[in-house]
PDB file of C-alpha atoms in Angstrom:
ATOM      1  CA  MET B 396      55.742 128.423 103.650  1.00 44.00           C
ATOM      2  CA  THR B 397      54.203 127.830 100.219  1.00 44.00           C
ATOM      3  CA  SER B 398      51.312 129.548  98.488  1.00 47.00           C
ATOM      4  CA  THR B 399      50.155 130.492  95.023  1.00 49.00           C
ATOM      5  CA  LYS B 400      49.494 134.031  96.242  1.00 73.00           C
ATOM      6  CA  LEU B 401      52.117 136.751  96.262  1.00 82.00           C
ATOM      7  CA  LEU B 402      53.415 138.311  99.442  1.00 92.00           C
ATOM      8  CA  ALA B 403      52.268 141.890  99.931  1.00 97.00           C
ATOM      9  CA  LEU B 404      54.380 144.418 101.846  1.00 98.00           C
ATOM     10  CA  ALA B 405      52.998 147.567 103.464  1.00 98.00           C
ATOM     11  CA  ALA B 406      54.732 150.012 105.795  1.00 98.00           C
ATOM     12  CA  ARG B 407      53.909 153.162 107.735  1.00 98.00           C
ATOM     13  CA  ILE B 408      55.260 155.584 110.320  1.00 98.00           C
ATOM     14  CA  GLU B 409      53.673 155.513 113.783  1.00 98.00           C
ATOM     15  CA  ARG B 410      54.162 157.871 116.731  1.00 97.00           C
ATOM     16  CA  PHE B 411      53.798 157.156 120.431  1.00 96.00           C
ATOM     17  CA  PRO B 412      54.121 159.865 123.111  1.00 94.00           C
ATOM     18  CA  ILE B 413      56.738 159.378 125.805  1.00 93.00           C
ATOM     19  CA  ALA B 414      55.675 159.852 129.416  1.00 90.00           C
ATOM     20  CA  GLY B 415      57.474 163.147 130.104  1.00 78.00           C
ATOM     21  CA  SER B 416      60.715 163.167 128.132  1.00 72.00           C
ATOM     22  CA  PHE B 417      63.665 160.877 127.540  1.00 78.00           C
ATOM     23  CA  THR B 418      67.096 162.484 127.816  1.00 74.00           C
ATOM     24  CA  ILE B 419      70.559 161.127 127.006  1.00 73.00           C
ATOM     25  CA  SER B 420      73.885 162.826 126.308  1.00 63.00           C
ATOM     26  CA  ARG B 421      72.870 163.580 122.704  1.00 62.00           C
ATOM     27  CA  GLY B 422      69.556 165.263 123.525  1.00 69.00           C
ATOM     28  CA  ALA B 423      65.931 164.768 124.583  1.00 71.00           C
ATOM     29  CA  LYS B 424      62.763 163.594 122.860  1.00 77.00           C
ATOM     30  CA  THR B 425      59.092 163.470 123.766  1.00 89.00           C
ATOM     31  CA  GLU B 426      57.815 160.810 121.355  1.00 91.00           C
ATOM     32  CA  ALA B 427      58.880 157.483 119.918  1.00 94.00           C
ATOM     33  CA  VAL B 428      58.735 157.507 116.121  1.00 97.00           C
ATOM     34  CA  THR B 429      58.613 153.995 114.694  1.00 98.00           C
ATOM     35  CA  VAL B 430      58.295 152.392 111.272  1.00 98.00           C
ATOM     36  CA  VAL B 431      56.071 149.318 111.044  1.00 98.00           C
ATOM     37  CA  ALA B 432      56.351 146.755 108.245  1.00 98.00           C
ATOM     38  CA  GLU B 433      53.533 144.327 107.467  1.00 98.00           C
ATOM     39  CA  VAL B 434      53.913 141.326 105.180  1.00 98.00           C
ATOM     40  CA  SER B 435      50.684 139.547 104.225  1.00 98.00           C
ATOM     41  CA  ARG B 436      49.653 136.389 102.401  1.00 96.00           C
ATOM     42  CA  ASP B 437      46.660 134.038 102.536  1.00 95.00           C
ATOM     43  CA  GLY B 438      44.872 136.147 105.129  1.00 96.00           C
ATOM     44  CA  LEU B 439      47.835 136.178 107.494  1.00 97.00           C
ATOM     45  CA  THR B 440      49.932 139.230 108.357  1.00 98.00           C
ATOM     46  CA  GLY B 441      53.365 139.383 109.965  1.00 98.00           C
ATOM     47  CA  ARG B 442      54.489 142.594 111.628  1.00 98.00           C
ATOM     48  CA  GLY B 443      57.794 144.137 112.584  1.00 98.00           C
ATOM     49  CA  GLU B 444      58.660 147.489 114.133  1.00 98.00           C
ATOM     50  CA  CYS B 445      61.861 149.507 114.037  1.00 98.00           C
ATOM     51  CA  VAL B 446      63.136 152.821 115.375  1.00 98.00           C
ATOM     52  CA  PRO B 447      65.190 154.906 112.932  1.00 97.00           C
ATOM     53  CA  TYR B 448      68.133 156.341 114.849  1.00 92.00           C
ATOM     54  CA  PRO B 449      69.636 159.718 113.903  1.00 92.00           C
ATOM     55  CA  ARG B 450      72.975 158.653 115.424  1.00 89.00           C
ATOM     56  CA  TYR B 451      73.369 156.364 112.417  1.00 91.00           C
ATOM     57  CA  GLY B 452      71.984 158.820 109.881  1.00 94.00           C
ATOM     58  CA  GLU B 453      68.527 157.230 109.836  1.00 96.00           C
ATOM     59  CA  THR B 454      65.262 159.179 109.552  1.00 97.00           C
ATOM     60  CA  PRO B 455      61.696 157.854 109.687  1.00 98.00           C
ATOM     61  CA  GLU B 456      61.038 158.984 106.125  1.00 98.00           C
ATOM     62  CA  ALA B 457      64.170 157.397 104.666  1.00 98.00           C
ATOM     63  CA  THR B 458      63.595 154.203 106.643  1.00 98.00           C
ATOM     64  CA  LEU B 459      60.002 153.996 105.424  1.00 98.00           C
ATOM     65  CA  ALA B 460      61.217 154.483 101.854  1.00 98.00           C
ATOM     66  CA  ALA B 461      63.849 151.760 102.281  1.00 98.00           C
ATOM     67  CA  VAL B 462      61.227 149.289 103.492  1.00 98.00           C
ATOM     68  CA  LYS B 463      58.809 150.146 100.699  1.00 98.00           C
ATOM     69  CA  ALA B 464      61.593 149.789  98.146  1.00 98.00           C
ATOM     70  CA  MET B 465      61.564 146.062  98.949  1.00 98.00           C
ATOM     71  CA  GLN B 466      57.927 145.562  97.854  1.00 98.00           C
ATOM     72  CA  GLU B 467      58.832 144.042  94.499  1.00 97.00           C
ATOM     73  CA  ALA B 468      61.455 141.751  96.039  1.00 97.00           C
ATOM     74  CA  VAL B 469      59.020 140.621  98.740  1.00 97.00           C
ATOM     75  CA  ALA B 470      56.295 139.965  96.167  1.00 97.00           C
ATOM     76  CA  GLY B 471      58.837 137.872  94.281  1.00 95.00           C
ATOM     77  CA  GLY B 472      59.369 135.624  97.295  1.00 95.00           C
ATOM     78  CA  LEU B 473      62.269 137.267  99.143  1.00 95.00           C
ATOM     79  CA  THR B 474      63.389 134.977 101.960  1.00 95.00           C
ATOM     80  CA  ARG B 475      64.872 136.016 105.279  1.00 95.00           C
ATOM     81  CA  THR B 476      68.175 134.511 104.204  1.00 96.00           C
ATOM     82  CA  ALA B 477      68.222 136.583 101.035  1.00 97.00           C
ATOM     83  CA  LEU B 478      67.120 139.656 102.976  1.00 98.00           C
ATOM     84  CA  GLN B 479      70.368 139.651 104.946  1.00 97.00           C
ATOM     85  CA  THR B 480      72.341 140.591 101.848  1.00 97.00           C
ATOM     86  CA  ALA B 481      69.572 142.456 100.018  1.00 98.00           C
ATOM     87  CA  MET B 482      69.524 145.231 102.625  1.00 98.00           C
ATOM     88  CA  PRO B 483      72.245 146.661 104.901  1.00 96.00           C
ATOM     89  CA  SER B 484      72.017 146.178 108.646  1.00 96.00           C
ATOM     90  CA  GLY B 485      69.919 148.831 110.304  1.00 97.00           C
ATOM     91  CA  ALA B 486      66.406 149.753 111.302  1.00 98.00           C
ATOM     92  CA  ALA B 487      64.680 149.162 107.944  1.00 98.00           C
ATOM     93  CA  ARG B 488      65.945 145.598 107.633  1.00 98.00           C
ATOM     94  CA  ASN B 489      64.946 144.930 111.242  1.00 98.00           C
ATOM     95  CA  ALA B 490      61.292 145.786 110.613  1.00 98.00           C
ATOM     96  CA  LEU B 491      61.133 143.584 107.526  1.00 98.00           C
ATOM     97  CA  ASP B 492      63.089 140.695 109.072  1.00 98.00           C
ATOM     98  CA  CYS B 493      60.804 140.567 112.107  1.00 98.00           C
ATOM     99  CA  ALA B 494      57.696 140.824 109.925  1.00 98.00           C
ATOM    100  CA  LEU B 495      58.842 137.866 107.830  1.00 98.00           C
ATOM    101  CA  ILE B 496      59.541 135.791 110.950  1.00 98.00           C
ATOM    102  CA  ASP B 497      56.117 136.662 112.373  1.00 98.00           C
ATOM    103  CA  LEU B 498      54.412 135.605 109.138  1.00 98.00           C
ATOM    104  CA  GLU B 499      56.441 132.379 108.915  1.00 97.00           C
ATOM    105  CA  ALA B 500      55.483 131.470 112.462  1.00 98.00           C
ATOM    106  CA  LYS B 501      51.799 132.137 111.835  1.00 98.00           C
ATOM    107  CA  ALA B 502      51.795 130.147 108.592  1.00 97.00           C
ATOM    108  CA  ALA B 503      53.524 127.205 110.291  1.00 97.00           C
ATOM    109  CA  GLY B 504      51.340 127.341 113.406  1.00 98.00           C
ATOM    110  CA  LEU B 505      54.448 127.646 115.572  1.00 98.00           C
ATOM    111  CA  ARG B 506      55.807 130.151 118.037  1.00 98.00           C
ATOM    112  CA  ALA B 507      58.795 132.026 116.623  1.00 98.00           C
ATOM    113  CA  TRP B 508      61.278 130.410 119.002  1.00 98.00           C
ATOM    114  CA  ASN B 509      60.168 126.939 117.892  1.00 98.00           C
ATOM    115  CA  LEU B 510      60.378 128.007 114.248  1.00 98.00           C
ATOM    116  CA  LEU B 511      63.936 129.273 114.779  1.00 98.00           C
ATOM    117  CA  ASP B 512      64.950 126.367 117.052  1.00 98.00           C
ATOM    118  CA  ARG B 513      65.828 128.664 119.956  1.00 98.00           C
ATOM    119  CA  PRO B 514      65.184 128.228 123.694  1.00 97.00           C
ATOM    120  CA  PRO B 515      61.734 129.447 124.743  1.00 97.00           C
ATOM    121  CA  PRO B 516      62.011 132.849 126.426  1.00 98.00           C
ATOM    122  CA  THR B 517      60.877 133.176 130.022  1.00 98.00           C
ATOM    123  CA  GLU B 518      60.105 136.174 132.171  1.00 98.00           C
ATOM    124  CA  ARG B 519      63.172 138.313 132.871  1.00 98.00           C
ATOM    125  CA  THR B 520      63.992 141.357 134.948  1.00 98.00           C
ATOM    126  CA  THR B 521      64.438 144.354 132.700  1.00 98.00           C
ATOM    127  CA  ALA B 522      66.466 147.428 133.468  1.00 97.00           C
ATOM    128  CA  TYR B 523      64.501 150.648 133.978  1.00 95.00           C
ATOM    129  CA  THR B 524      66.058 153.806 132.588  1.00 93.00           C
ATOM    130  CA  ILE B 525      66.722 157.020 134.520  1.00 95.00           C
ATOM    131  CA  SER B 526      67.188 159.928 132.113  1.00 94.00           C
ATOM    132  CA  LEU B 527      70.155 162.289 132.216  1.00 95.00           C
ATOM    133  CA  GLY B 528      69.717 165.436 134.292  1.00 95.00           C
ATOM    134  CA  ALA B 529      71.120 167.375 137.201  1.00 96.00           C
ATOM    135  CA  PRO B 530      72.136 165.195 140.164  1.00 97.00           C
ATOM    136  CA  GLU B 531      69.190 166.431 142.226  1.00 97.00           C
ATOM    137  CA  ALA B 532      66.665 165.711 139.472  1.00 97.00           C
ATOM    138  CA  MET B 533      68.134 162.280 138.825  1.00 97.00           C
ATOM    139  CA  ALA B 534      67.981 161.488 142.539  1.00 98.00           C
ATOM    140  CA  VAL B 535      64.287 162.383 142.618  1.00 98.00           C
ATOM    141  CA  ALA B 536      63.565 160.201 139.569  1.00 96.00           C
ATOM    142  CA  THR B 537      65.648 157.371 141.016  1.00 98.00           C
ATOM    143  CA  ALA B 538      63.858 157.498 144.364  1.00 98.00           C
ATOM    144  CA  LYS B 539      60.564 156.888 142.578  1.00 97.00           C
ATOM    145  CA  ALA B 540      62.055 153.801 140.902  1.00 97.00           C
ATOM    146  CA  ALA B 541      64.193 152.606 143.808  1.00 98.00           C
ATOM    147  CA  HIS B 542      61.958 149.551 144.304  1.00 97.00           C
ATOM    148  CA  ARG B 543      63.062 148.214 140.925  1.00 97.00           C
ATOM    149  CA  PRO B 544      65.920 145.685 141.114  1.00 98.00           C
ATOM    150  CA  LEU B 545      67.868 146.937 138.056  1.00 98.00           C
ATOM    151  CA  LEU B 546      68.264 150.574 137.042  1.00 98.00           C
ATOM    152  CA  LYS B 547      70.020 151.932 133.950  1.00 97.00           C
ATOM    153  CA  ILE B 548      71.451 155.386 134.579  1.00 97.00           C
ATOM    154  CA  LYS B 549      72.054 157.771 131.685  1.00 96.00           C
ATOM    155  CA  LEU B 550      75.188 159.851 132.223  1.00 96.00           C
ATOM    156  CA  GLY B 551      76.670 162.620 130.117  1.00 93.00           C
ATOM    157  CA  GLY B 552      80.289 163.544 130.916  1.00 82.00           C
ATOM    158  CA  ASP B 553      81.077 166.473 133.206  1.00 88.00           C
ATOM    159  CA  GLY B 554      79.490 166.066 136.625  1.00 95.00           C
ATOM    160  CA  ASP B 555      78.906 162.334 136.276  1.00 97.00           C
ATOM    161  CA  PRO B 556      80.584 161.396 139.593  1.00 98.00           C
ATOM    162  CA  GLU B 557      78.091 163.628 141.399  1.00 98.00           C
ATOM    163  CA  ARG B 558      75.214 162.172 139.393  1.00 98.00           C
ATOM    164  CA  ILE B 559      76.032 158.538 140.119  1.00 98.00           C
ATOM    165  CA  ALA B 560      76.655 159.268 143.807  1.00 98.00           C
ATOM    166  CA  ALA B 561      73.240 160.946 144.055  1.00 98.00           C
ATOM    167  CA  VAL B 562      71.579 158.050 142.266  1.00 98.00           C
ATOM    168  CA  ARG B 563      73.206 155.461 144.512  1.00 98.00           C
ATOM    169  CA  LYS B 564      72.081 157.340 147.619  1.00 98.00           C
ATOM    170  CA  ALA B 565      68.511 157.379 146.283  1.00 98.00           C
ATOM    171  CA  ALA B 566      68.507 153.652 145.428  1.00 98.00           C
ATOM    172  CA  PRO B 567      70.834 151.884 147.864  1.00 98.00           C
ATOM    173  CA  ALA B 568      69.565 148.370 147.081  1.00 98.00           C
ATOM    174  CA  ALA B 569      69.212 148.422 143.285  1.00 98.00           C
ATOM    175  CA  GLU B 570      71.748 146.992 140.867  1.00 98.00           C
ATOM    176  CA  LEU B 571      73.003 149.868 138.723  1.00 98.00           C
ATOM    177  CA  ILE B 572      74.240 149.897 135.168  1.00 98.00           C
ATOM    178  CA  VAL B 573      75.387 153.104 133.502  1.00 98.00           C
ATOM    179  CA  ASP B 574      75.107 154.318 129.910  1.00 96.00           C
ATOM    180  CA  ALA B 575      77.347 157.234 128.953  1.00 96.00           C
ATOM    181  CA  ASN B 576      76.298 157.242 125.273  1.00 94.00           C
ATOM    182  CA  GLU B 577      79.832 158.141 124.073  1.00 95.00           C
ATOM    183  CA  ALA B 578      79.991 161.272 126.264  1.00 96.00           C
ATOM    184  CA  TRP B 579      83.226 160.606 128.190  1.00 97.00           C
ATOM    185  CA  THR B 580      86.741 161.482 127.089  1.00 96.00           C
ATOM    186  CA  GLU B 581      90.136 159.928 127.662  1.00 96.00           C
ATOM    187  CA  ALA B 582      90.782 162.739 130.150  1.00 96.00           C
ATOM    188  CA  ASN B 583      87.869 161.836 132.462  1.00 96.00           C
ATOM    189  CA  LEU B 584      87.524 158.123 131.658  1.00 97.00           C
ATOM    190  CA  GLU B 585      89.399 156.702 134.649  1.00 97.00           C
ATOM    191  CA  HIS B 586      87.950 159.241 137.092  1.00 97.00           C
ATOM    192  CA  ASN B 587      84.381 158.485 135.975  1.00 97.00           C
ATOM    193  CA  LEU B 588      84.948 154.725 135.988  1.00 98.00           C
ATOM    194  CA  ALA B 589      86.331 154.978 139.519  1.00 98.00           C
ATOM    195  CA  ALA B 590      83.268 156.953 140.624  1.00 98.00           C
ATOM    196  CA  CYS B 591      81.007 154.294 139.147  1.00 98.00           C
ATOM    197  CA  ALA B 592      82.983 151.531 140.834  1.00 98.00           C
ATOM    198  CA  ALA B 593      82.759 153.375 144.158  1.00 98.00           C
ATOM    199  CA  ALA B 594      78.981 153.537 143.741  1.00 98.00           C
ATOM    200  CA  GLY B 595      78.798 149.801 143.157  1.00 98.00           C
ATOM    201  CA  VAL B 596      77.883 150.052 139.473  1.00 98.00           C
ATOM    202  CA  THR B 597      77.985 146.661 137.746  1.00 98.00           C
ATOM    203  CA  LEU B 598      78.605 147.761 134.170  1.00 98.00           C
ATOM    204  CA  VAL B 599      79.230 150.910 132.088  1.00 98.00           C
ATOM    205  CA  GLU B 600      78.006 151.155 128.499  1.00 98.00           C
ATOM    206  CA  GLN B 601      79.892 152.959 125.759  1.00 97.00           C
ATOM    207  CA  PRO B 602      81.922 155.481 127.751  1.00 97.00           C
ATOM    208  CA  LEU B 603      83.976 156.722 124.765  1.00 97.00           C
ATOM    209  CA  PRO B 604      82.916 157.583 121.218  1.00 96.00           C
ATOM    210  CA  ALA B 605      82.674 154.697 118.780  1.00 95.00           C
ATOM    211  CA  GLY B 606      85.995 154.179 117.035  1.00 93.00           C
ATOM    212  CA  LYS B 607      87.901 155.974 119.795  1.00 94.00           C
ATOM    213  CA  GLY B 608      88.060 153.325 122.483  1.00 93.00           C
ATOM    214  CA  GLU B 609      91.807 152.681 122.431  1.00 95.00           C
ATOM    215  CA  ALA B 610      92.186 153.918 126.009  1.00 96.00           C
ATOM    216  CA  LEU B 611      89.951 151.103 127.240  1.00 97.00           C
ATOM    217  CA  ALA B 612      92.650 148.633 126.181  1.00 96.00           C
ATOM    218  CA  ARG B 613      95.388 150.533 128.022  1.00 96.00           C
ATOM    219  CA  ILE B 614      93.805 151.000 131.445  1.00 96.00           C
ATOM    220  CA  LYS B 615      92.884 148.578 134.193  1.00 96.00           C
ATOM    221  CA  ARG B 616      89.104 148.606 134.048  1.00 97.00           C
ATOM    222  CA  PRO B 617      87.614 148.533 137.581  1.00 97.00           C
ATOM    223  CA  LEU B 618      84.273 147.213 136.336  1.00 97.00           C
ATOM    224  CA  ALA B 619      82.812 145.672 133.196  1.00 98.00           C
ATOM    225  CA  VAL B 620      82.540 147.914 130.127  1.00 98.00           C
ATOM    226  CA  CYS B 621      79.951 147.239 127.431  1.00 98.00           C
ATOM    227  CA  ALA B 622      80.051 148.265 123.767  1.00 98.00           C
ATOM    228  CA  ASP B 623      76.886 149.780 122.341  1.00 96.00           C
ATOM    229  CA  GLU B 624      77.447 152.318 119.576  1.00 95.00           C
ATOM    230  CA  SER B 625      80.729 150.535 118.791  1.00 96.00           C
ATOM    231  CA  VAL B 626      79.041 147.236 117.929  1.00 96.00           C
ATOM    232  CA  HIS B 627      76.407 146.516 115.291  1.00 95.00           C
ATOM    233  CA  ASP B 628      76.643 143.027 113.863  1.00 95.00           C
ATOM    234  CA  ARG B 629      78.929 139.988 113.881  1.00 96.00           C
ATOM    235  CA  ALA B 630      81.547 141.701 111.729  1.00 94.00           C
ATOM    236  CA  SER B 631      82.107 144.361 114.394  1.00 95.00           C
ATOM    237  CA  LEU B 632      82.733 141.974 117.303  1.00 97.00           C
ATOM    238  CA  ALA B 633      86.317 140.733 116.966  1.00 95.00           C
ATOM    239  CA  PRO B 634      88.098 144.128 117.034  1.00 94.00           C
ATOM    240  CA  LEU B 635      86.488 144.910 120.405  1.00 97.00           C
ATOM    241  CA  ARG B 636      87.867 142.013 122.414  1.00 95.00           C
ATOM    242  CA  ASP B 637      90.654 143.925 124.170  1.00 95.00           C
ATOM    243  CA  ARG B 638      88.471 146.952 124.961  1.00 97.00           C
ATOM    244  CA  TYR B 639      85.099 145.654 126.100  1.00 98.00           C
ATOM    245  CA  ASP B 640      83.773 142.930 128.355  1.00 98.00           C
ATOM    246  CA  ALA B 641      80.208 142.895 127.036  1.00 98.00           C
ATOM    247  CA  VAL B 642      78.193 143.915 123.980  1.00 98.00           C
ATOM    248  CA  ASN B 643      74.747 145.463 123.728  1.00 98.00           C
ATOM    249  CA  ILE B 644      72.787 143.762 120.960  1.00 98.00           C
ATOM    250  CA  LYS B 645      69.914 145.811 119.566  1.00 98.00           C
ATOM    251  CA  LEU B 646      67.805 144.577 116.690  1.00 98.00           C
ATOM    252  CA  ASP B 647      67.722 148.039 115.107  1.00 98.00           C
ATOM    253  CA  LYS B 648      71.524 147.990 114.915  1.00 97.00           C
ATOM    254  CA  SER B 649      71.937 144.370 113.840  1.00 97.00           C
ATOM    255  CA  GLY B 650      69.249 144.646 111.187  1.00 98.00           C
ATOM    256  CA  GLY B 651      66.804 142.187 112.664  1.00 98.00           C
ATOM    257  CA  LEU B 652      66.363 139.135 114.828  1.00 98.00           C
ATOM    258  CA  THR B 653      68.051 136.811 112.331  1.00 98.00           C
ATOM    259  CA  GLU B 654      71.392 138.614 112.651  1.00 98.00           C
ATOM    260  CA  ALA B 655      70.886 139.360 116.364  1.00 98.00           C
ATOM    261  CA  LEU B 656      70.647 135.666 117.220  1.00 98.00           C
ATOM    262  CA  ALA B 657      73.699 134.822 115.135  1.00 98.00           C
ATOM    263  CA  MET B 658      75.506 137.752 116.737  1.00 98.00           C
ATOM    264  CA  ALA B 659      74.652 136.527 120.238  1.00 98.00           C
ATOM    265  CA  ASP B 660      76.112 133.116 119.443  1.00 98.00           C
ATOM    266  CA  ALA B 661      79.273 134.690 118.014  1.00 98.00           C
ATOM    267  CA  ALA B 662      79.641 137.089 120.950  1.00 98.00           C
ATOM    268  CA  GLN B 663      79.406 134.262 123.459  1.00 98.00           C
ATOM    269  CA  ALA B 664      82.002 132.284 121.522  1.00 98.00           C
ATOM    270  CA  LEU B 665      84.350 135.284 121.823  1.00 98.00           C
ATOM    271  CA  GLY B 666      83.804 135.516 125.577  1.00 98.00           C
ATOM    272  CA  PHE B 667      81.590 138.603 125.694  1.00 98.00           C
ATOM    273  CA  GLU B 668      78.721 138.963 128.115  1.00 98.00           C
ATOM    274  CA  ILE B 669      75.514 139.990 126.387  1.00 98.00           C
ATOM    275  CA  MET B 670      73.005 142.731 126.970  1.00 98.00           C
ATOM    276  CA  ILE B 671      69.846 142.739 124.886  1.00 98.00           C
ATOM    277  CA  GLY B 672      68.836 146.353 124.506  1.00 97.00           C
ATOM    278  CA  CYS B 673      66.261 148.504 122.790  1.00 96.00           C
ATOM    279  CA  MET B 674      65.359 151.937 121.558  1.00 94.00           C
ATOM    280  CA  VAL B 675      62.328 153.695 123.058  1.00 94.00           C
ATOM    281  CA  ALA B 676      59.536 151.889 121.219  1.00 97.00           C
ATOM    282  CA  THR B 677      56.423 149.780 121.668  1.00 98.00           C
ATOM    283  CA  SER B 678      56.075 146.139 122.627  1.00 98.00           C
ATOM    284  CA  LEU B 679      56.196 145.182 118.960  1.00 98.00           C
ATOM    285  CA  SER B 680      59.894 146.128 118.977  1.00 98.00           C
ATOM    286  CA  MET B 681      60.565 144.356 122.282  1.00 98.00           C
ATOM    287  CA  ALA B 682      58.836 141.062 121.431  1.00 98.00           C
ATOM    288  CA  PRO B 683      61.434 139.682 118.961  1.00 98.00           C
ATOM    289  CA  ALA B 684      64.245 140.812 121.268  1.00 98.00           C
ATOM    290  CA  MET B 685      62.879 138.489 123.952  1.00 98.00           C
ATOM    291  CA  LEU B 686      64.280 135.596 121.898  1.00 98.00           C
ATOM    292  CA  VAL B 687      67.807 136.868 122.600  1.00 98.00           C
ATOM    293  CA  ALA B 688      67.111 137.243 126.326  1.00 98.00           C
ATOM    294  CA  PRO B 689      67.935 133.599 127.242  1.00 98.00           C
ATOM    295  CA  GLN B 690      71.580 134.324 126.308  1.00 98.00           C
ATOM    296  CA  ALA B 691      71.741 137.736 127.980  1.00 98.00           C
ATOM    297  CA  ARG B 692      73.279 138.674 131.320  1.00 98.00           C
ATOM    298  CA  PHE B 693      71.389 141.983 131.168  1.00 98.00           C
ATOM    299  CA  VAL B 694      67.947 142.581 129.693  1.00 98.00           C
ATOM    300  CA  ASP B 695      67.129 146.199 128.875  1.00 97.00           C
ATOM    301  CA  LEU B 696      63.705 146.087 127.242  1.00 97.00           C
ATOM    302  CA  ASP B 697      61.902 148.856 129.101  1.00 95.00           C
ATOM    303  CA  GLY B 698      60.863 150.882 126.041  1.00 94.00           C
ATOM    304  CA  PRO B 699      57.103 150.470 126.591  1.00 96.00           C
ATOM    305  CA  LEU B 700      57.450 151.446 130.260  1.00 94.00           C
ATOM    306  CA  LEU B 701      58.706 154.855 129.127  1.00 92.00           C
ATOM    307  CA  LEU B 702      55.700 155.527 126.863  1.00 95.00           C
ATOM    308  CA  ALA B 703      52.492 157.289 127.779  1.00 96.00           C
ATOM    309  CA  ARG B 704      50.709 154.378 126.065  1.00 96.00           C
ATOM    310  CA  ASP B 705      51.749 151.116 124.437  1.00 97.00           C
ATOM    311  CA  ARG B 706      50.078 149.428 121.471  1.00 96.00           C
ATOM    312  CA  ASP B 707      47.264 146.897 121.929  1.00 95.00           C
ATOM    313  CA  HIS B 708      48.208 143.381 123.057  1.00 96.00           C
ATOM    314  CA  GLY B 709      51.514 144.700 124.393  1.00 97.00           C
ATOM    315  CA  LEU B 710      53.989 142.740 126.473  1.00 98.00           C
ATOM    316  CA  ARG B 711      53.036 141.999 130.049  1.00 98.00           C
ATOM    317  CA  TYR B 712      55.130 143.903 132.577  1.00 97.00           C
ATOM    318  CA  ASP B 713      54.812 143.094 136.266  1.00 97.00           C
ATOM    319  CA  GLY B 714      56.974 145.710 137.931  1.00 96.00           C
ATOM    320  CA  SER B 715      60.337 145.079 136.288  1.00 97.00           C
ATOM    321  CA  LEU B 716      59.488 141.573 135.108  1.00 98.00           C
ATOM    322  CA  VAL B 717      58.828 141.366 131.380  1.00 98.00           C
ATOM    323  CA  TYR B 718      57.092 138.299 129.963  1.00 98.00           C
ATOM    324  CA  PRO B 719      57.336 136.645 126.526  1.00 98.00           C
ATOM    325  CA  PRO B 720      54.897 137.940 123.899  1.00 98.00           C
ATOM    326  CA  ASP B 721      51.494 136.487 123.252  1.00 97.00           C
ATOM    327  CA  ALA B 722      50.933 135.313 119.693  1.00 97.00           C
ATOM    328  CA  SER B 723      48.431 138.174 119.293  1.00 97.00           C
ATOM    329  CA  LEU B 724      51.352 140.615 119.448  1.00 98.00           C
ATOM    330  CA  TRP B 725      54.127 138.847 117.560  1.00 98.00           C
ATOM    331  CA  GLY B 726      55.700 135.491 116.854  1.00 95.00           C
TER     332      GLY B 726
END
């Protein structure tokens, strides 16, 4: 991509209301707060979206400032390769990385997967999330989504065996995956895993707090366990091999699609199954993640389905099928 004109970088915070609320073990929220980066040159604009995550000490304001701090570097011709060391992994780098890829693809007249020499994404079944609540409330929410083939159930520690039993009764035919968001302890780990296995759960995400997963290496795991908060980029993969069977790759954790694709390759080489996941966000966040989906056993890109409204030209969802993005959205 060559031009005599400088690249221009702009960024802003955007807010999208959630349909109802979204509740996990760490709390509830009623809106998705995103940061959008736009990189422009020669009448073309590439966009990327990220979700700052308080779990990692990120705020929308600090993330916006981190993106804007790269304006001089971008104007000077910052490449995606250089970006990987110019910024730490995290939400801010994700927005800028995806914006640069989008602009490169537009300038080259290629789809992003052709530009990056990756397999073209196809439609995939995405998980649909059931928020944490009392067993009765979760059963009601599950019953409304029981027609969906793959449900992701948010759990929260005490009372989880009752929750997953209620969910299974409400959706007897759906494949279930569980996300505990670090809420279990060594004391209830085996009991909760057994309850999930009894309910026919396929996989449990992040049962123990990040950095405290030693017990997972000592027990006989009755079903697959997936790292989420414990895994961020390629450097974090190797120490997890004796504790986890799968890893959840999220672009906001990895710091963009560039690292996420490299991470997927490295994870497969280490024998991990892959989930491609998301924060609650618009289709602009989901679109780049679709390029990781060909390598994923589980696709969890339901963010827009949880919003009261998505952005224009959003991804096409047909029930639980999610389709690759149109060029009008991204890539």
